[in-house]
mmCIF file with all atom_site columns, C-alpha atoms in Angstrom:
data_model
loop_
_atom_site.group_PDB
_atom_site.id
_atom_site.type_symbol
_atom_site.label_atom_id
_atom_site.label_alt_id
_atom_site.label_comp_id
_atom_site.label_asym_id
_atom_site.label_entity_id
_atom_site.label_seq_id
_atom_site.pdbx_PDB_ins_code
_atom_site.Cartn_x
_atom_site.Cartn_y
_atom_site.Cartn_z
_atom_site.occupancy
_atom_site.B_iso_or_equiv
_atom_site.pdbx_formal_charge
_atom_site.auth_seq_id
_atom_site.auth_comp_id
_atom_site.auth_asym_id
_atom_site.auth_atom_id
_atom_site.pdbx_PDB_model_num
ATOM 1   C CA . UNK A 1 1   ? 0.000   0.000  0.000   1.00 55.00 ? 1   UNK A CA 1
ATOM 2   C CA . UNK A 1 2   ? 1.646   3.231  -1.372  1.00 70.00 ? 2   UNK A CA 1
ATOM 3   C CA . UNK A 1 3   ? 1.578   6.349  1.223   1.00 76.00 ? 3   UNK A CA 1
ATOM 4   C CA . UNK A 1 4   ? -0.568  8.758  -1.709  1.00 82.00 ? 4   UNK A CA 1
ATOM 5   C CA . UNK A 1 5   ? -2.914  5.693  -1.091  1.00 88.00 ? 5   UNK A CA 1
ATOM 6   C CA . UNK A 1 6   ? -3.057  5.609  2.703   1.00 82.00 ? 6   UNK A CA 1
ATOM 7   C CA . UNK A 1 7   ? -3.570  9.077  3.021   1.00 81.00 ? 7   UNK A CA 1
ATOM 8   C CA . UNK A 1 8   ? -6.191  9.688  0.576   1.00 89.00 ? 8   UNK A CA 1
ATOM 9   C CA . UNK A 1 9   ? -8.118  7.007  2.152   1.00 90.00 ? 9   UNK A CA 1
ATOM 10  C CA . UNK A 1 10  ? -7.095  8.233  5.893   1.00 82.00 ? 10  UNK A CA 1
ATOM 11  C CA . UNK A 1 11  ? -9.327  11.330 4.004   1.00 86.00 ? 11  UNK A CA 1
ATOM 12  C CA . UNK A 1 12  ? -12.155 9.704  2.808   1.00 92.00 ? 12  UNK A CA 1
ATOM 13  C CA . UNK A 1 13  ? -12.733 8.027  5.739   1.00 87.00 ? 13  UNK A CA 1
ATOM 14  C CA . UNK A 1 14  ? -12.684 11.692 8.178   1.00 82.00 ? 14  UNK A CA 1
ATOM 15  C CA . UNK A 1 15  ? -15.028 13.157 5.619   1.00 89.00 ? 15  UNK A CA 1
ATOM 16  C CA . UNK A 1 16  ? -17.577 10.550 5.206   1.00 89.00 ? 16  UNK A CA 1
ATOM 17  C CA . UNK A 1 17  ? -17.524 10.580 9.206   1.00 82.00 ? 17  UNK A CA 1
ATOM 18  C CA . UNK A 1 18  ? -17.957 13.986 9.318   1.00 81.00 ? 18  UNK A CA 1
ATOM 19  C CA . UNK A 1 19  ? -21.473 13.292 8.054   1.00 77.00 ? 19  UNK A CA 1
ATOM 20  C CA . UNK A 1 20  ? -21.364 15.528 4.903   1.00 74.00 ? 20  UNK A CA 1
ATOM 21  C CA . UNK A 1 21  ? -23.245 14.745 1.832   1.00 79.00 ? 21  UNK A CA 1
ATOM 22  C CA . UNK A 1 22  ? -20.108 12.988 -0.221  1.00 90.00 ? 22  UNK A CA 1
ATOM 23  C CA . UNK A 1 23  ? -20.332 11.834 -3.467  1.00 94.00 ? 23  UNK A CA 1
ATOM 24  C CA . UNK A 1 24  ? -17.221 9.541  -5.359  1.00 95.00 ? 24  UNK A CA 1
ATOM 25  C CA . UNK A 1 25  ? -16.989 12.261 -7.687  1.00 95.00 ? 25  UNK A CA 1
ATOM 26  C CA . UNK A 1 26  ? -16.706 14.877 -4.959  1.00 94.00 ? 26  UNK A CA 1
ATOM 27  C CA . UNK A 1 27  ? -13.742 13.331 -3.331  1.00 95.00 ? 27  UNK A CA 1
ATOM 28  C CA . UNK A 1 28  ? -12.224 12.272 -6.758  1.00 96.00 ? 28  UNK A CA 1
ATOM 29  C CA . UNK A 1 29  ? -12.455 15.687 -7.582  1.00 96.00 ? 29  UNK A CA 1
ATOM 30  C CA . UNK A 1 30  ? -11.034 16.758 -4.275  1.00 94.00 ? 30  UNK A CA 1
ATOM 31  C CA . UNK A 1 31  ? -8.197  13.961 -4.213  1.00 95.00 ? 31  UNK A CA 1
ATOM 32  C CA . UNK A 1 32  ? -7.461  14.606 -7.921  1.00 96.00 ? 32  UNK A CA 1
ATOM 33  C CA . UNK A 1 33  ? -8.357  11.014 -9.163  1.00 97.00 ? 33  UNK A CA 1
ATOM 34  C CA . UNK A 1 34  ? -10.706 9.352  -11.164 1.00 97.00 ? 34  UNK A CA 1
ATOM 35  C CA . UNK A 1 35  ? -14.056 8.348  -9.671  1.00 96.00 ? 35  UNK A CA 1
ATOM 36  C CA . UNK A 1 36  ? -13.041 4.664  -10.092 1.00 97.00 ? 36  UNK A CA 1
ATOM 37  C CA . UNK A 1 37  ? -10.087 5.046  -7.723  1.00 97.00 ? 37  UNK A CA 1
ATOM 38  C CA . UNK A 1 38  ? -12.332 6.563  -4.870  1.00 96.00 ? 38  UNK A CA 1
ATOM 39  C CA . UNK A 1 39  ? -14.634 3.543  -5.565  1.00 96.00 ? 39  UNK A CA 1
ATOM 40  C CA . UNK A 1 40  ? -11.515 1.373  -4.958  1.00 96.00 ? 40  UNK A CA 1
ATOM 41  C CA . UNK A 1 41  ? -10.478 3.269  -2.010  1.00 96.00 ? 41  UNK A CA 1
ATOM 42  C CA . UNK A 1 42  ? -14.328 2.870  -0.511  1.00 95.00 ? 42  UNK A CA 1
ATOM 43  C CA . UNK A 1 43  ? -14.467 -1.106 -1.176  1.00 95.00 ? 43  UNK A CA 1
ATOM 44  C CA . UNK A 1 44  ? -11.103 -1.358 0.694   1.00 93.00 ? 44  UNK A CA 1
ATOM 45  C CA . UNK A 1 45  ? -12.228 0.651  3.737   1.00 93.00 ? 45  UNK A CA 1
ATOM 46  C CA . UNK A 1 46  ? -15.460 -1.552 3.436   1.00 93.00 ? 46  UNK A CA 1
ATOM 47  C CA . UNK A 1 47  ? -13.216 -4.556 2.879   1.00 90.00 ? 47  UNK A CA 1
ATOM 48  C CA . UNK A 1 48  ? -11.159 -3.138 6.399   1.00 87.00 ? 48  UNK A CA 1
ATOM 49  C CA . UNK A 1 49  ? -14.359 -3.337 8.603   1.00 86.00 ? 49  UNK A CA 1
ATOM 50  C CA . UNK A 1 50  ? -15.458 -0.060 8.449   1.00 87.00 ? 50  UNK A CA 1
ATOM 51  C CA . UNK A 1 51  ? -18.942 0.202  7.642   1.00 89.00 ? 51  UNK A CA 1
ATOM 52  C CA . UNK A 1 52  ? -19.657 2.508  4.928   1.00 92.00 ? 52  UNK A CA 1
ATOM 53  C CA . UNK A 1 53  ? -22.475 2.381  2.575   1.00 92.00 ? 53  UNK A CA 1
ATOM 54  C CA . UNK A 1 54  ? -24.272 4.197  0.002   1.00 92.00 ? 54  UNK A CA 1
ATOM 55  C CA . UNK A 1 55  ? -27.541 5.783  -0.278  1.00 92.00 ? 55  UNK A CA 1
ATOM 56  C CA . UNK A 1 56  ? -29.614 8.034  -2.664  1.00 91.00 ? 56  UNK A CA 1
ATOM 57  C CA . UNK A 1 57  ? -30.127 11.839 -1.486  1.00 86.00 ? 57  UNK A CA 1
ATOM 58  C CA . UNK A 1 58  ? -31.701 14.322 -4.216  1.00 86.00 ? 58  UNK A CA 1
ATOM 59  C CA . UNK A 1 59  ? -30.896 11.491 -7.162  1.00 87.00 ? 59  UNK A CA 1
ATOM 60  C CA . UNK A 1 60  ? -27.090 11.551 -6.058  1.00 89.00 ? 60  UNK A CA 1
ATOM 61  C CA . UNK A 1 61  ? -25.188 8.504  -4.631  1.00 92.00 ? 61  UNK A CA 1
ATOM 62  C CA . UNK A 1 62  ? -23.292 9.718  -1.676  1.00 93.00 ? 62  UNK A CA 1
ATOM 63  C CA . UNK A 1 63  ? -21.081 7.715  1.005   1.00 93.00 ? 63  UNK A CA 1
ATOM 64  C CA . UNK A 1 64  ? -22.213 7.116  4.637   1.00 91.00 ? 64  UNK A CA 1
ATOM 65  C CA . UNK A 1 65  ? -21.101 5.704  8.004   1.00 87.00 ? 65  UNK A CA 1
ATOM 66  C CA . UNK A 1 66  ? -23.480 3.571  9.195   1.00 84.00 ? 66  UNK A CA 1
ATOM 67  C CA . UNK A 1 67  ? -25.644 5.082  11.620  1.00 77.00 ? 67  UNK A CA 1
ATOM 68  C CA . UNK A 1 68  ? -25.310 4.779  15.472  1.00 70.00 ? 68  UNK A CA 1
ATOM 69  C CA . UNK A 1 69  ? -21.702 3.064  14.391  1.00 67.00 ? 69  UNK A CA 1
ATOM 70  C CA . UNK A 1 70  ? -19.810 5.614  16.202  1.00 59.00 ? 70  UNK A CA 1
ATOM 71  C CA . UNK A 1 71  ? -21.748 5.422  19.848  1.00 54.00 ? 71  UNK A CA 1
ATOM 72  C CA . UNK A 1 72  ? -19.794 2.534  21.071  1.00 54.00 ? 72  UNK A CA 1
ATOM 73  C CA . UNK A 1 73  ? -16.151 4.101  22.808  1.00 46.00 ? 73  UNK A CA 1
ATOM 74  C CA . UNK A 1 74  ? -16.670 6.996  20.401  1.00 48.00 ? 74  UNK A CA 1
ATOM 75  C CA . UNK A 1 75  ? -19.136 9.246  22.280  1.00 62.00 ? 75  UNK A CA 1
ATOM 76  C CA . UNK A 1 76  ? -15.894 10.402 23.230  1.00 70.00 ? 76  UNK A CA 1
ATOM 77  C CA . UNK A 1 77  ? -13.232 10.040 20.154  1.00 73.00 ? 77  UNK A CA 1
ATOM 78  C CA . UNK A 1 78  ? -14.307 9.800  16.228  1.00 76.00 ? 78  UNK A CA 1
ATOM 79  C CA . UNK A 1 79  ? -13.349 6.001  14.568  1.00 75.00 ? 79  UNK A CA 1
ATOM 80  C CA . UNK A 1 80  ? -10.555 8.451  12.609  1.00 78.00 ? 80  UNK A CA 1
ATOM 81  C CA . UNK A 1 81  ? -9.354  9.377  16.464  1.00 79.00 ? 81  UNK A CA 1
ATOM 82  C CA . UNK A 1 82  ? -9.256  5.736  17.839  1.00 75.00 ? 82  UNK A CA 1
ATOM 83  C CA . UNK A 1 83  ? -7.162  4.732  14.242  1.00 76.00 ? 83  UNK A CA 1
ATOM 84  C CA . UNK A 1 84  ? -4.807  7.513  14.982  1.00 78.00 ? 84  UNK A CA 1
ATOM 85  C CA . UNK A 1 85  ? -4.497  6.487  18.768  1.00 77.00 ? 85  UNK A CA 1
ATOM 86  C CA . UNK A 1 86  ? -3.793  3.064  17.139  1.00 75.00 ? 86  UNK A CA 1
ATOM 87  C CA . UNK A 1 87  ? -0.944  3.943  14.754  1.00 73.00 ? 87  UNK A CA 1
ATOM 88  C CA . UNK A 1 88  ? 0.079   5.833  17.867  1.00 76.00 ? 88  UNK A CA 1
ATOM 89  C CA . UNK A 1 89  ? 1.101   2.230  19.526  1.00 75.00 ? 89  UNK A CA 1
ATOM 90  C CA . UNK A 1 90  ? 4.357   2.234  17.355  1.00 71.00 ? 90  UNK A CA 1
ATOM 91  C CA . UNK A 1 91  ? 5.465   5.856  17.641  1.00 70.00 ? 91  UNK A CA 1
ATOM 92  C CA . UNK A 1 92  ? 5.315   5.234  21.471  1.00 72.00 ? 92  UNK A CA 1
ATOM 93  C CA . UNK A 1 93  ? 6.840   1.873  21.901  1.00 69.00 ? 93  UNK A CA 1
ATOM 94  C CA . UNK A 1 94  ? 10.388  3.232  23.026  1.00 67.00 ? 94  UNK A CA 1
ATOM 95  C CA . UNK A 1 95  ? 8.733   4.283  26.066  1.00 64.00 ? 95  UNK A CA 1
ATOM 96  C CA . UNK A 1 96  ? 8.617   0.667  27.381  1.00 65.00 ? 96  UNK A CA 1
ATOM 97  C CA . UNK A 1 97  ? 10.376  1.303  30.232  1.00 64.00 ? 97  UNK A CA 1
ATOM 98  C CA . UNK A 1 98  ? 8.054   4.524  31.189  1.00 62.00 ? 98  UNK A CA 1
ATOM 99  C CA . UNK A 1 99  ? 6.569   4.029  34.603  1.00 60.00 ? 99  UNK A CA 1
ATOM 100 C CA . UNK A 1 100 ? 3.218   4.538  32.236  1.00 66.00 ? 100 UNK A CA 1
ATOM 101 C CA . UNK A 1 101 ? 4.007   1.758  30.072  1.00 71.00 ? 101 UNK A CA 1
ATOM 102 C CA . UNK A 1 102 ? 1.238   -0.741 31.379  1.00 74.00 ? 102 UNK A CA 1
ATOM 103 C CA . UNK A 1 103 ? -1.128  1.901  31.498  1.00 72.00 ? 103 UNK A CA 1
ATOM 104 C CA . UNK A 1 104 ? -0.590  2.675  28.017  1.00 77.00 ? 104 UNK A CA 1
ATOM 105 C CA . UNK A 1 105 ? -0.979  -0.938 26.939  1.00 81.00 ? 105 UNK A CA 1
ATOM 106 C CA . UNK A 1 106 ? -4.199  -1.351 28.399  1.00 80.00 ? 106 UNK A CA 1
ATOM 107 C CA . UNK A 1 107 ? -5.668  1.816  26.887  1.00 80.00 ? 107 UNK A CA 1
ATOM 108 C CA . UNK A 1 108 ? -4.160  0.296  23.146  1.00 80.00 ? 108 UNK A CA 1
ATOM 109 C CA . UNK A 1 109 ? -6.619  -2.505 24.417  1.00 84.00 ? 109 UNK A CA 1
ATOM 110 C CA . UNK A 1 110 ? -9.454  -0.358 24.927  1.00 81.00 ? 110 UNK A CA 1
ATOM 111 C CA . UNK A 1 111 ? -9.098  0.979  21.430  1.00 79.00 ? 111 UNK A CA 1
ATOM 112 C CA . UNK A 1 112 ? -8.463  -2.183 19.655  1.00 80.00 ? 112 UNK A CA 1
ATOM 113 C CA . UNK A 1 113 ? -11.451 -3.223 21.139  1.00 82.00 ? 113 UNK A CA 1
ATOM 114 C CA . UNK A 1 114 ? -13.557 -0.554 20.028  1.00 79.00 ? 114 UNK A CA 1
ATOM 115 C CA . UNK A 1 115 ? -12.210 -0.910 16.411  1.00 80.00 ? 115 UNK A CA 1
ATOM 116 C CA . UNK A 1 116 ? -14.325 -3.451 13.706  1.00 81.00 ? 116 UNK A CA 1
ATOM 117 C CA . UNK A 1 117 ? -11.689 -6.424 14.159  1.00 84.00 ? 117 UNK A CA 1
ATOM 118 C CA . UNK A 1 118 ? -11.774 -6.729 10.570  1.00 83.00 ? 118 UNK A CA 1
ATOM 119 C CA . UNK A 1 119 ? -10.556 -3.234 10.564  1.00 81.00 ? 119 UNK A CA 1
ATOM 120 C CA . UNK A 1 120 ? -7.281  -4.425 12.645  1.00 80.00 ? 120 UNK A CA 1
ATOM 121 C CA . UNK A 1 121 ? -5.544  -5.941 9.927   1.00 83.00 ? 121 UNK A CA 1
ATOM 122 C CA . UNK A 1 122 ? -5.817  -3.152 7.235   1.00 79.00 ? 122 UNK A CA 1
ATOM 123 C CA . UNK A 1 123 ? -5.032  -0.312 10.250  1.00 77.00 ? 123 UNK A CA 1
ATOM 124 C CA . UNK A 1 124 ? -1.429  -2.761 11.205  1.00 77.00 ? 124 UNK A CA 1
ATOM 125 C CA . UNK A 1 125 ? -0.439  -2.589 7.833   1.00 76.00 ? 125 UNK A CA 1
ATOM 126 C CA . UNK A 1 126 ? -0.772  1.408  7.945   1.00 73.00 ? 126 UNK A CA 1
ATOM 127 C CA . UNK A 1 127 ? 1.197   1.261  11.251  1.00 71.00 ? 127 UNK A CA 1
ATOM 128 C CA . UNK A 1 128 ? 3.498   -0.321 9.475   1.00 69.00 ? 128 UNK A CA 1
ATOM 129 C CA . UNK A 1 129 ? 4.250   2.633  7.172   1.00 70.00 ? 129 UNK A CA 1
ATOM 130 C CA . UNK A 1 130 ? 4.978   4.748  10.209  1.00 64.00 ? 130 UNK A CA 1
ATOM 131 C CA . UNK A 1 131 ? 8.315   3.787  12.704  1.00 58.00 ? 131 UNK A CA 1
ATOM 132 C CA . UNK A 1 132 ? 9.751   6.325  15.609  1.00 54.00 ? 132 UNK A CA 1
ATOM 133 C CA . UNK A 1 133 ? 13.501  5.247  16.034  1.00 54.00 ? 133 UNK A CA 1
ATOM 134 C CA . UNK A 1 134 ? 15.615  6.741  18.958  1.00 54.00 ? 134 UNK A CA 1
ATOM 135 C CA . UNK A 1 135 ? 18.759  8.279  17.657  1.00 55.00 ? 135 UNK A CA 1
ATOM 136 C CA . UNK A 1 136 ? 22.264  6.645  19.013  1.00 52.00 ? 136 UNK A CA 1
#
């Protein structure tokens, strides 16, 4: 998965969350690709466990989270929030020794927990793309 990919998606995803009226051609237009690429990008955040879907509003096909989706740990952080904490996991693993280490595990718990487990796989490969490295 290519970074231009990753991030365009990481978009899609905040702004069909947001709740606004999306259509594929408004984020191709937006993201500067063709409306078949955003359609690829959707079916792979489908295809992650995050439940998007499709409706008609005023004879336009726009792009929805399913409703009520968000209520579970998110009445207090957005499913684009618990992803970020996610990635997150990496960036702080050097602090392993931190006398908040253990309490930081257990919240990475929390939020793996409150992420679609079919979502896990696609959001670890995306972690992957990201690495924190102490300098000697």
């Amino acid at each position: 998965m290519r970074n231009a990919e990753v991030i365009r998606q990481w978009k899609i995803l905040k702004r069909i969350e947001a709740g606004r009226y999306t259509t594929a051609q408004d984020l191709a237009d937006e993201h500067g690709v063709t409306e078949r690429t955003i359609r690829r990008d959707i079916e792979a955040l489908q295809e992650a466990g995050f439940p998007l879907y499709d409706e008609r509003s005023d004879g336009r096909k726009i792009w929805r989270l399913v409703e009520g989706y968000k209520q579970r740990l998110t009445q207090t952080f957005s499913l684009a929030e618990l992803s970020a904490l996610y990635f997150s996991k990496n960036l702080m693993s050097f602090l392993g020794g931190a006398p908040f280490a253990q309490d930081l595990e257990a919240a990475f718990g929390k939020i793996r927990e409150a992420l679609p487990a079919r979502s896990l796989p696609y959001l670890e490969r995306i972690q992957d793309l990201f690495s924190a490295r102490r300098e000697p």
